[in-house]
Amino acid sequence: MKKVEIVKANEVEVNPFILDDFTQNKAAHSMMKKVTKKELKHLADDLGLAYDDAQIVFTKKLLSAYLLGK
């Protein structure tokens, strides 16, 4: 049988529940930055990919939304 200890309400310590205390460290998100069109153009050139401005704009919006969690 387990022992039960009875305490008064003023003896109980109450702390707010902070979800971040129980989740993994989010340092990786704070290090992410927006992607620029210039960086995407250089990357496409390095990979030998053909592109036009419409594709670069779409890719920039897509990557920025993904990295920033929007």
Coordinates of N, CA, C and O in Angstrom, one line a residue:
M1 N 0.8 -1.2 0.0 CA 0.0 0.0 0.0 C 0.9 1.3 0.0 O 1.9 1.3 0.7
K2 N 0.5 2.3 -0.7 CA 1.2 3.5 -0.8 C 0.8 4.5 0.3 O -0.3 4.5 0.6
K3 N 1.8 5.3 0.7 CA 1.5 6.3 1.7 C 1.0 7.5 1.0 O 1.5 7.9 -0.1
V4 N 0.1 8.2 1.6 CA -0.5 9.4 1.0 C -0.2 10.5 2.0 O -0.4 10.4 3.2
E5 N 0.4 11.6 1.5 CA 0.7 12.8 2.4 C -0.3 13.9 2.1 O -0.5 14.3 1.0
I6 N -1.0 14.3 3.1 CA -1.9 15.4 3.0 C -1.3 16.7 3.3 O -0.6 16.9 4.3
V7 N -1.4 17.7 2.4 CA -0.8 19.0 2.5 C -1.8 20.1 2.4 O -2.9 19.9 1.8
K8 N -1.5 21.2 3.0 CA -2.4 22.4 2.9 C -2.2 23.1 1.5 O -1.2 23.0 0.9
A9 N -3.2 23.8 1.1 CA -3.1 24.5 -0.3 C -2.0 25.5 -0.3 O -1.3 25.6 -1.3
N10 N -1.7 26.2 0.8 CA -0.6 27.2 0.8 C 0.8 26.5 0.8 O 1.8 27.2 0.6
E11 N 0.9 25.2 1.0 CA 2.2 24.5 1.0 C 2.5 24.0 -0.4 O 3.6 23.5 -0.6
V12 N 1.6 24.1 -1.3 CA 1.8 23.6 -2.7 C 2.4 24.6 -3.6 O 1.9 25.8 -3.6
E13 N 3.5 24.3 -4.3 CA 4.1 25.3 -5.2 C 3.4 25.1 -6.6 O 3.4 24.0 -7.1
V14 N 3.0 26.2 -7.1 CA 2.3 26.2 -8.4 C 3.1 27.0 -9.4 O 3.5 28.1 -9.2
N15 N 3.5 26.3 -10.5 CA 4.2 27.0 -11.6 C 3.4 26.9 -12.9 O 2.7 25.9 -13.1
P16 N 3.6 27.9 -13.7 CA 2.8 27.9 -15.0 C 3.4 26.8 -15.9 O 4.6 26.5 -15.8
F17 N 2.6 26.2 -16.7 CA 3.0 25.2 -17.7 C 3.6 25.9 -18.9 O 2.9 26.6 -19.6
I18 N 4.9 25.6 -19.1 CA 5.6 26.2 -20.3 C 5.9 25.1 -21.3 O 6.7 24.3 -21.0
L19 N 5.2 25.1 -22.4 CA 5.4 24.0 -23.4 C 6.8 23.9 -23.9 O 7.3 22.8 -24.1
D20 N 7.5 25.0 -24.0 CA 8.9 25.0 -24.5 C 9.9 24.2 -23.6 O 10.9 23.7 -24.1
D21 N 9.5 24.0 -22.4 CA 10.3 23.2 -21.5 C 10.3 21.8 -21.8 O 11.2 21.0 -21.4
F22 N 9.3 21.3 -22.6 CA 9.1 19.9 -22.9 C 9.3 19.6 -24.4 O 9.1 18.5 -24.8
T23 N 9.7 20.6 -25.2 CA 9.9 20.4 -26.6 C 11.4 20.5 -26.9 O 12.2 21.1 -26.1
Q24 N 11.8 20.1 -28.1 CA 13.2 20.1 -28.5 C 13.6 21.6 -28.7 O 12.8 22.4 -29.0
N25 N 14.9 21.8 -28.6 CA 15.4 23.1 -28.8 C 15.1 23.6 -30.2 O 15.3 22.9 -31.2
K26 N 14.7 24.9 -30.3 CA 14.3 25.5 -31.6 C 15.4 26.4 -32.2 O 15.1 27.3 -32.9
A27 N 16.6 26.2 -31.8 CA 17.7 27.0 -32.3 C 17.9 27.0 -33.8 O 18.2 28.0 -34.4
A28 N 17.6 25.9 -34.4 CA 17.7 25.7 -35.9 C 16.8 26.7 -36.6 O 17.2 27.3 -37.6
H29 N 15.6 27.0 -36.1 CA 14.7 27.9 -36.7 C 15.1 29.3 -36.6 O 14.9 30.1 -37.5
S30 N 15.8 29.7 -35.5 CA 16.2 31.0 -35.4 C 17.4 31.4 -36.3 O 17.7 32.5 -36.6
M31 N 18.1 30.3 -36.8 CA 19.2 30.5 -37.6 C 18.8 30.6 -39.1 O 19.6 31.0 -40.0
M32 N 17.6 30.3 -39.4 CA 17.1 30.3 -40.8 C 17.0 31.8 -41.3 O 16.6 32.6 -40.5
K33 N 17.2 32.0 -42.5 CA 17.1 33.4 -43.1 C 16.3 33.3 -44.3 O 16.1 32.2 -44.9
K34 N 15.9 34.5 -44.8 CA 15.1 34.5 -46.0 C 16.1 34.2 -47.2 O 17.3 34.5 -47.2
V35 N 15.5 33.6 -48.2 CA 16.3 33.3 -49.4 C 16.1 34.4 -50.4 O 15.0 34.9 -50.7
T36 N 17.2 34.8 -51.0 CA 17.2 35.9 -52.0 C 17.2 35.3 -53.4 O 17.6 34.2 -53.7
K37 N 16.7 36.2 -54.4 CA 16.6 35.7 -55.8 C 18.1 35.5 -56.3 O 18.3 34.6 -57.1
K38 N 19.0 36.4 -55.8 CA 20.4 36.3 -56.3 C 21.0 35.0 -55.9 O 21.6 34.3 -56.7
E39 N 20.7 34.5 -54.6 CA 21.2 33.3 -54.2 C 20.6 32.1 -55.0 O 21.3 31.1 -55.3
L40 N 19.3 32.2 -55.3 CA 18.7 31.1 -56.1 C 19.3 31.1 -57.5 O 19.5 30.0 -58.0
K41 N 19.5 32.2 -58.1 CA 20.1 32.2 -59.4 C 21.5 31.6 -59.4 O 21.9 30.8 -60.3
H42 N 22.3 32.0 -58.4 CA 23.7 31.4 -58.3 C 23.6 29.9 -58.1 O 24.4 29.1 -58.7
L43 N 22.7 29.4 -57.3 CA 22.5 28.0 -57.0 C 22.1 27.3 -58.3 O 22.6 26.2 -58.6
A44 N 21.1 27.9 -59.0 CA 20.7 27.3 -60.3 C 21.8 27.2 -61.3 O 22.0 26.2 -62.0
D45 N 22.6 28.3 -61.4 CA 23.8 28.3 -62.3 C 24.8 27.2 -61.9 O 25.3 26.5 -62.7
D46 N 25.1 27.1 -60.6 CA 26.0 26.1 -60.1 C 25.5 24.6 -60.4 O 26.3 23.8 -60.7
L47 N 24.2 24.4 -60.4 CA 23.7 23.1 -60.6 C 23.4 22.9 -62.1 O 23.0 21.8 -62.5
G48 N 23.6 23.9 -62.9 CA 23.4 23.8 -64.4 C 21.9 23.7 -64.7 O 21.6 23.1 -65.7
L49 N 21.1 24.4 -64.0 CA 19.6 24.3 -64.2 C 19.2 25.6 -65.0 O 19.7 26.7 -64.8
A50 N 18.2 25.3 -65.9 CA 17.7 26.5 -66.7 C 16.5 27.1 -65.9 O 15.8 26.3 -65.2
Y51 N 16.4 28.4 -65.9 CA 15.3 29.0 -65.1 C 15.0 30.3 -65.8 O 15.7 30.8 -66.7
D52 N 13.8 30.9 -65.4 CA 13.4 32.2 -65.8 C 13.0 33.0 -64.5 O 12.9 32.4 -63.4
D53 N 12.7 34.2 -64.6 CA 12.4 35.1 -63.5 C 11.1 34.6 -62.7 O 11.1 34.6 -61.5
A54 N 10.2 34.1 -63.5 CA 8.9 33.6 -62.9 C 9.2 32.4 -62.0 O 8.7 32.3 -60.8
Q55 N 10.1 31.5 -62.4 CA 10.4 30.3 -61.6 C 11.2 30.7 -60.4 O 11.0 30.2 -59.3
I56 N 12.1 31.7 -60.5 CA 12.9 32.2 -59.4 C 12.0 32.9 -58.3 O 12.2 32.6 -57.1
V57 N 11.1 33.7 -58.7 CA 10.2 34.4 -57.8 C 9.3 33.3 -57.1 O 9.2 33.4 -55.8
F58 N 8.8 32.4 -57.8 CA 8.0 31.3 -57.2 C 8.8 30.5 -56.2 O 8.3 30.3 -55.1
T59 N 10.0 30.1 -56.6 CA 10.8 29.3 -55.7 C 11.2 30.1 -54.4 O 11.2 29.6 -53.3
K60 N 11.5 31.4 -54.6 CA 11.8 32.2 -53.4 C 10.7 32.3 -52.5 O 10.9 32.1 -51.2
K61 N 9.5 32.5 -52.9 CA 8.3 32.6 -52.1 C 8.1 31.2 -51.4 O 7.8 31.2 -50.2
L62 N 8.2 30.2 -52.1 CA 8.0 28.8 -51.6 C 9.0 28.5 -50.5 O 8.6 28.1 -49.4
L63 N 10.3 28.7 -50.8 CA 11.3 28.4 -49.8 C 11.2 29.3 -48.5 O 11.4 28.9 -47.4
S64 N 10.9 30.6 -48.7 CA 10.8 31.5 -47.6 C 9.7 31.1 -46.7 O 9.8 31.1 -45.5
A65 N 8.5 30.7 -47.3 CA 7.4 30.3 -46.5 C 7.7 29.0 -45.8 O 7.3 28.9 -44.6
Y66 N 8.4 28.1 -46.4 CA 8.7 26.8 -45.8 C 9.7 27.0 -44.6 O 9.5 26.5 -43.5
L67 N 10.7 27.8 -44.8 CA 11.8 28.0 -43.8 C 11.3 28.9 -42.6 O 11.6 28.6 -41.5
L68 N 10.4 29.8 -42.9 CA 9.9 30.7 -41.8 C 8.6 30.1 -41.2 O 8.1 30.7 -40.3
G69 N 8.1 29.0 -41.7 CA 6.9 28.4 -41.1 C 5.6 29.1 -41.3 O 4.8 29.1 -40.5
K70 N 5.5 29.8 -42.4 CA 4.3 30.6 -42.7 C 3.3 29.8 -43.5 O 3.6 28.9 -44.2

